[in-house]
Amino acid sequence: DGGITQSPKYLFRKEGQNVTLSCEQNLNHDAMYWYRQDPGQGLRLIYYSQIVNDFQKGDIAEGYSVSREKKESFPLTVTSAQKNPTAFYLCASTFWGGGNQPQHFGDGTRLSIL
Amino acid sequence: ELKVEQNPLFLSMQEGKNYTIYCNYSTTSDRLYWYRQDPGKSLESLFVLLSNGAVKQEGRLMASLDTKARLSTLHITAAVHDLSATYFCAVATSMDSNYQLIWGAGTKLIIKP
């Protein structure tokens, strides 16, 4: 079945450590997105990518980095520069331009500080 | 800057009642999406509204879009406990050829048996 796979489901980060969240999709979608959700809040866009080897900053990109070396994959690195990384991270994908297609979401990764 | 406001942010209601969630947005857009999120879970797409006057229904949920008023509504008919969740609206913005969704803060809906 087609879908978006995020891993791990839970992740703990130590002080000064970089951690990488995985996002893989087999929907043949062009665009992929990373969102951050804090408790009781809506979604905030971190980064998005329209095509391979290209990505754009969202509203809260500071302290995060991404790569898009393959169409199927869009990993997110939470760097030590992100001082408040505890949140629920959601990866999404869709066909570029959206149109009548919604963004499809993975099951999320919950990141906490040790 | 496109802003999306949902209200109410929290709603507690009894089973069998009707209610409406409102989603207002601040600038022109021709695409609006409704999603559902269960506690601790990911987001599930409910409706895609693409034109003025669009109305879509699925079970006890009905969504509509008025692009002139920049308003979408999600109406719940004869609520049942299983509809308890947080509901988000998201509006598409396509400035400078970049397609993004701007999200409302969500409406947490609790339906009591």
Short mmCIF file of N, CA and C in Angstrom, two decimals, chain B residues 8 12 18 21-23 27 33 37 40 43 47 49 55 57 62 64 66-67 70 76-77 81 84 100 102-104 113:
data_model
loop_
_atom_site.label_atom_id
_atom_site.label_comp_id
_atom_site.label_asym_id
_atom_site.label_seq_id
_atom_site.Cartn_x
_atom_site.Cartn_y
_atom_site.Cartn_z
N PRO B 8 -14.95 27.82 17.32
CA PRO B 8 -14.21 27.98 18.56
C PRO B 8 -12.94 27.13 18.57
N SER B 12 -17.27 21.53 23.62
CA SER B 12 -17.78 20.34 24.29
C SER B 12 -19.28 20.28 24.06
N ASN B 18 -26.29 19.45 17.03
CA ASN B 18 -25.65 19.98 15.82
C ASN B 18 -24.74 21.14 16.21
N ILE B 21 -18.20 24.57 13.12
CA ILE B 21 -16.87 25.14 13.33
C ILE B 21 -16.58 26.10 12.17
N TYR B 22 -16.00 27.25 12.50
CA TYR B 22 -15.75 28.27 11.49
C TYR B 22 -14.26 28.44 11.22
N CYS B 23 -13.95 28.70 9.96
CA CYS B 23 -12.57 28.92 9.55
C CYS B 23 -12.53 30.18 8.68
N THR B 27 -6.65 36.44 3.24
CA THR B 27 -6.41 36.89 1.87
C THR B 27 -6.97 35.87 0.89
N TYR B 33 -8.70 23.10 2.94
CA TYR B 33 -8.68 21.70 3.33
C TYR B 33 -9.12 21.57 4.78
N GLN B 37 -7.56 15.18 13.50
CA GLN B 37 -6.45 14.59 14.23
C GLN B 37 -6.96 14.01 15.53
N GLY B 40 -2.61 12.22 19.86
CA GLY B 40 -1.36 11.50 19.67
C GLY B 40 -1.17 10.91 18.29
N LEU B 43 -2.52 13.35 11.00
CA LEU B 43 -3.67 14.04 10.44
C LEU B 43 -4.29 13.25 9.30
N PHE B 47 -11.81 16.82 3.82
CA PHE B 47 -12.42 17.46 2.68
C PHE B 47 -11.42 18.37 1.97
N LEU B 49 -11.85 21.60 -0.62
CA LEU B 49 -12.82 22.54 -1.17
C LEU B 49 -12.08 23.46 -2.15
N VAL B 55 -19.53 22.49 -1.59
CA VAL B 55 -20.08 21.82 -0.43
C VAL B 55 -19.75 20.33 -0.56
N GLN B 57 -19.92 16.49 1.70
CA GLN B 57 -20.49 15.83 2.87
C GLN B 57 -19.95 14.41 2.98
N MET B 62 -20.28 18.01 7.18
CA MET B 62 -20.47 18.72 5.93
C MET B 62 -19.62 19.98 5.94
N SER B 64 -18.28 23.53 3.79
CA SER B 64 -18.63 24.46 2.72
C SER B 64 -17.59 25.56 2.64
N ASP B 66 -17.00 29.63 1.17
CA ASP B 66 -17.45 30.91 0.59
C ASP B 66 -16.20 31.75 0.39
N THR B 67 -15.67 31.77 -0.83
CA THR B 67 -14.42 32.47 -1.08
C THR B 67 -14.58 33.99 -1.01
N ARG B 70 -14.40 34.68 2.49
CA ARG B 70 -13.18 34.06 3.04
C ARG B 70 -13.51 33.26 4.29
N ILE B 76 -21.46 19.78 11.93
CA ILE B 76 -21.61 18.44 12.50
C ILE B 76 -23.10 18.23 12.80
N THR B 77 -23.63 17.17 12.25
CA THR B 77 -25.06 16.88 12.44
C THR B 77 -25.23 15.67 13.35
N HIS B 81 -20.09 10.20 19.64
CA HIS B 81 -18.84 10.22 20.39
C HIS B 81 -17.61 10.01 19.50
N SER B 84 -15.30 12.83 18.23
CA SER B 84 -14.40 13.58 19.12
C SER B 84 -12.99 13.54 18.56
N GLN B 100 2.11 26.46 -0.38
CA GLN B 100 2.15 26.09 1.03
C GLN B 100 0.73 26.09 1.57
N ILE B 102 -1.36 27.18 5.02
CA ILE B 102 -1.36 27.93 6.27
C ILE B 102 -2.46 27.33 7.13
N TRP B 103 -2.10 26.96 8.36
CA TRP B 103 -2.99 26.16 9.19
C TRP B 103 -3.67 26.98 10.27
N GLY B 104 -4.93 26.67 10.52
CA GLY B 104 -5.59 27.19 11.70
C GLY B 104 -5.05 26.49 12.94
N PRO B 113 -21.21 11.33 25.67
CA PRO B 113 -22.34 10.41 25.45
C PRO B 113 -23.59 10.88 26.17
#
